[in-house]
């Protein structure tokens, strides 16, 4: 029997990946996770799950993501920011607007490339403090693990690509814009604060995202703690350069 199977009719869609199955109730538009061993005997007309994106393309994406990440943050740690000026705030606003739009569009495009659609696009405050636009991608639950990982990382991939282009192309006098932006997106790259990074890590580990860190497993807690240390180092690096620039 194939590792990944799918079933669909007018009322329900079921996808089994390994030992886990996701059931989508079309009438209520709700998603349920059940054991594949429980659901497999109840359906007789399973079809083999066929991913829309070939593995070689997904592997190329993951390799390029790591490459962009290393290049951008290498620049971050070897660069000293120039003196901040009023124009930097204007440049940062424009750069942020470009990246936020590109980030969310990349999530939408990645999901469409996998043959799925977003559920909602909106604005929220993460932890009632941090403002953020978001794309709700419940249909990503029906995808294979590599496809879900692709959808979660697509927005960050575009941000890192735009940042690299900016590092190469924009004048050195406003490169502080890039420096500030990389500090900001660190919180979305690292697996903390319900970030894209956390979604990617839990997908890679093939586990459910915990409601809070107290309910997380030991390995995820260690990753979370290490991420907090990494975030602190990057923020201290940023603050140190800002102070010395004046």
Coordinates of C-alpha atoms in Angstrom, one line a residue:
X1 CA 0.0 0.0 0.0
X2 CA 1.3 3.5 -0.8
X3 CA 2.6 5.6 2.0
X4 CA 0.4 8.5 1.1
X5 CA -3.3 8.1 0.1
X6 CA -6.2 10.3 -0.5
X7 CA -10.0 10.1 -0.8
X8 CA -12.5 12.7 -1.8
X9 CA -16.3 13.1 -2.3
X10 CA -18.9 15.9 -2.1
X11 CA -18.8 15.8 1.7
X12 CA -15.3 15.0 2.9
X13 CA -11.7 14.9 1.8
X14 CA -9.2 12.6 3.6
X15 CA -5.5 12.5 3.1
X16 CA -3.3 9.9 4.8
X17 CA 0.5 10.5 5.2
X18 CA 2.1 7.7 7.0
X19 CA 0.4 7.1 10.4
X20 CA -1.5 10.4 10.4
X21 CA -4.7 11.2 8.5
X22 CA -6.3 14.7 8.0
X23 CA -10.1 14.8 7.5
X24 CA -11.6 17.9 5.9
X25 CA -15.4 18.2 6.5
X26 CA -16.5 20.2 3.5
X27 CA -19.9 21.2 5.0
X28 CA -18.4 22.8 8.2
X29 CA -15.0 23.6 6.6
X30 CA -13.3 22.0 9.6
X31 CA -10.2 19.9 9.8
X32 CA -9.6 16.8 12.0
X33 CA -6.5 14.8 12.6
X34 CA -7.1 11.1 13.2
X35 CA -5.0 7.9 13.2
X36 CA -4.5 6.5 9.7
X37 CA -5.0 3.0 11.1
X38 CA -8.5 4.0 12.2
X39 CA -9.6 5.6 9.0
X40 CA -8.0 3.3 6.4
X41 CA -10.4 0.3 6.8
X42 CA -13.4 2.5 6.5
X43 CA -12.7 3.7 3.0
X44 CA -12.4 1.2 0.1
X45 CA -11.6 3.6 -2.8
X46 CA -8.3 5.2 -1.8
X47 CA -6.1 6.8 -4.5
X48 CA -2.4 7.3 -4.3
X49 CA -1.5 10.8 -3.3
X50 CA 0.3 12.7 -6.0
X51 CA 2.3 15.8 -5.0
X52 CA 2.0 18.7 -7.5
X53 CA 5.7 19.8 -7.0
X54 CA 8.5 17.4 -7.9
X55 CA 11.0 16.5 -5.2
X56 CA 14.0 17.9 -7.1
X57 CA 12.3 21.3 -7.2
X58 CA 11.5 21.2 -3.5
X59 CA 15.0 20.2 -2.6
X60 CA 16.3 23.0 -4.8
X61 CA 14.1 25.4 -2.9
X62 CA 15.3 24.2 0.5
X63 CA 18.9 24.4 -0.5
X64 CA 18.5 27.9 -1.9
X65 CA 16.7 28.9 1.3
X66 CA 19.6 27.8 3.5
X67 CA 22.1 29.5 1.1
X68 CA 20.2 32.9 1.2
X69 CA 19.9 32.6 5.0
X70 CA 23.7 32.1 5.4
X71 CA 24.6 34.9 3.0
X72 CA 22.2 37.5 4.4
X73 CA 23.2 36.9 8.1
X74 CA 26.9 36.7 7.3
X75 CA 26.5 40.2 5.9
X76 CA 24.5 41.1 9.0
X77 CA 27.3 40.1 11.4
X78 CA 30.3 41.5 9.4
X79 CA 28.6 44.9 8.7
X80 CA 28.5 48.0 10.8
X81 CA 25.5 50.1 10.3
X82 CA 26.1 53.7 9.1
X83 CA 24.7 56.7 11.0
X84 CA 20.9 56.6 11.0
X85 CA 19.1 59.5 9.3
X86 CA 15.5 60.6 8.8
X87 CA 15.6 59.2 5.2
X88 CA 16.4 55.8 6.7
X89 CA 12.9 55.7 8.3
X90 CA 11.3 56.5 4.9
X91 CA 13.5 53.8 3.2
X92 CA 12.6 51.3 5.9
X93 CA 8.9 52.0 5.5
X94 CA 9.1 51.4 1.8
X95 CA 11.3 48.2 2.2
X96 CA 8.9 46.8 4.8
X97 CA 5.9 47.5 2.6
X98 CA 7.5 45.7 -0.3
X99 CA 8.6 42.7 1.9
X100 CA 5.3 42.3 3.7
X101 CA 3.4 42.2 0.4
X102 CA 5.9 39.9 -1.2
X103 CA 5.9 37.6 1.9
X104 CA 2.2 37.0 1.9
X105 CA 1.9 36.7 -1.8
X106 CA 4.7 34.0 -1.7
X107 CA 2.6 32.0 0.8
X108 CA -0.4 32.2 -1.5
X109 CA 1.6 31.3 -4.6
X110 CA 3.3 28.4 -2.9
X111 CA -0.1 27.0 -1.7
X112 CA -1.5 27.4 -5.3
X113 CA 1.5 25.6 -6.7
X114 CA 0.6 22.7 -4.4
X115 CA -3.0 22.7 -5.8
X116 CA -4.6 24.4 -2.7
X117 CA -6.2 27.7 -1.8
X118 CA -5.9 30.0 1.2
X119 CA -8.8 30.2 3.7
X120 CA -8.3 33.8 4.8
X121 CA -6.1 36.9 4.5
X122 CA -6.1 39.3 7.4
X123 CA -4.5 41.4 10.1
X124 CA -3.9 40.4 13.8
X125 CA -1.8 41.1 16.8
X126 CA 0.4 38.2 17.8
X127 CA 0.3 37.7 21.5
X128 CA -1.9 40.9 21.6
X129 CA 1.3 42.9 21.0
X130 CA 3.0 42.3 17.7
X131 CA 1.1 43.6 14.6
X132 CA 1.1 41.2 11.7
X133 CA -0.6 40.4 8.4
X134 CA -1.3 36.7 8.0
X135 CA -2.6 34.1 5.5
X136 CA -4.6 31.3 6.9
X137 CA -3.6 28.1 5.1
X138 CA -5.7 25.4 6.6
X139 CA -5.6 23.5 3.3
X140 CA -1.9 23.1 3.8
X141 CA -2.8 20.4 6.4
X142 CA -3.8 18.2 3.5
X143 CA -0.3 18.4 1.9
X144 CA 2.6 16.1 2.2
X145 CA 5.3 17.2 4.7
X146 CA 7.8 18.6 2.2
X147 CA 4.9 20.6 0.5
X148 CA 3.8 22.0 3.9
X149 CA 7.4 23.0 4.7
X150 CA 7.6 24.7 1.2
X151 CA 4.4 26.7 1.9
X152 CA 5.6 27.8 5.4
X153 CA 9.0 28.9 4.2
X154 CA 8.0 30.5 0.9
X155 CA 7.4 34.0 2.5
X156 CA 10.7 34.0 4.3
X157 CA 12.5 32.8 1.1
X158 CA 11.2 35.8 -0.8
X159 CA 12.2 38.2 2.1
X160 CA 15.8 36.8 2.1
X161 CA 16.0 37.0 -1.7
X162 CA 14.8 40.7 -1.7
X163 CA 17.3 41.4 1.1
X164 CA 20.2 39.9 -0.9
X165 CA 19.3 41.9 -4.0
X166 CA 19.1 45.0 -1.8
X167 CA 22.5 44.3 -0.2
X168 CA 24.0 44.1 -3.7
X169 CA 22.2 47.0 -5.3
X170 CA 21.2 49.8 -3.0
X171 CA 23.6 52.6 -1.9
X172 CA 25.7 52.0 1.2
X173 CA 24.3 55.2 2.8
X174 CA 20.9 53.5 3.4
X175 CA 22.0 49.9 4.1
X176 CA 21.0 50.5 7.7
X177 CA 17.5 49.8 6.3
X178 CA 18.5 46.2 5.5
X179 CA 20.2 45.8 8.8
X180 CA 17.1 46.9 10.7
X181 CA 14.9 44.6 8.5
X182 CA 17.0 41.5 9.1
X183 CA 16.8 42.2 12.9
X184 CA 13.0 42.4 12.6
X185 CA 12.5 39.2 10.5
X186 CA 14.7 37.2 12.9
X187 CA 11.6 36.9 15.1
X188 CA 9.8 35.2 12.2
X189 CA 12.7 33.0 11.1
X190 CA 13.4 31.6 14.6
X191 CA 10.9 29.0 15.9
X192 CA 9.4 31.3 18.5
X193 CA 6.2 33.4 18.9
X194 CA 4.1 31.3 16.6
X195 CA 6.4 32.2 13.8
X196 CA 6.9 30.8 10.3
X197 CA 10.1 29.3 11.7
X198 CA 8.1 27.4 14.4
X199 CA 5.6 26.1 11.8
X200 CA 8.5 24.9 9.7
X201 CA 10.3 23.2 12.6
X202 CA 7.2 21.4 13.8
X203 CA 6.4 20.3 10.2
X204 CA 9.9 19.0 9.8
X205 CA 9.6 17.1 13.1
X206 CA 6.2 15.9 12.0
X207 CA 4.6 17.0 15.2
X208 CA 1.6 19.2 16.1
X209 CA 2.3 22.8 17.1
X210 CA 2.0 23.1 20.9
X211 CA -0.6 25.4 22.4
X212 CA 2.2 26.8 24.6
X213 CA 5.8 25.8 25.4
X214 CA 4.7 24.1 28.7
X215 CA 2.9 21.5 26.6
X216 CA 5.8 21.1 24.2
X217 CA 8.1 18.1 24.1
X218 CA 11.7 18.2 25.4
X219 CA 13.4 18.6 22.0
X220 CA 11.0 21.4 21.0
X221 CA 11.7 23.2 24.3
X222 CA 15.4 23.0 23.7
X223 CA 15.0 24.4 20.2
X224 CA 12.8 27.2 21.5
X225 CA 15.3 28.0 24.3
X226 CA 18.2 28.1 21.7
X227 CA 16.2 30.3 19.5
X228 CA 15.6 32.8 22.3
X229 CA 19.4 32.9 22.9
X230 CA 20.0 33.4 19.1
X231 CA 17.4 36.2 19.0
X232 CA 19.0 37.9 22.0
X233 CA 22.5 37.8 20.3
X234 CA 21.1 39.3 17.1
X235 CA 19.2 42.1 19.0
X236 CA 22.3 42.8 21.1
X237 CA 24.4 43.0 17.9
X238 CA 21.9 45.4 16.5
X239 CA 21.7 47.6 19.6
X240 CA 25.5 47.7 19.8
X241 CA 25.9 48.9 16.3
X242 CA 23.2 51.5 16.6
X243 CA 24.8 52.9 19.8
X244 CA 28.3 53.1 18.2
X245 CA 26.9 54.7 15.1
X246 CA 25.9 57.9 16.9

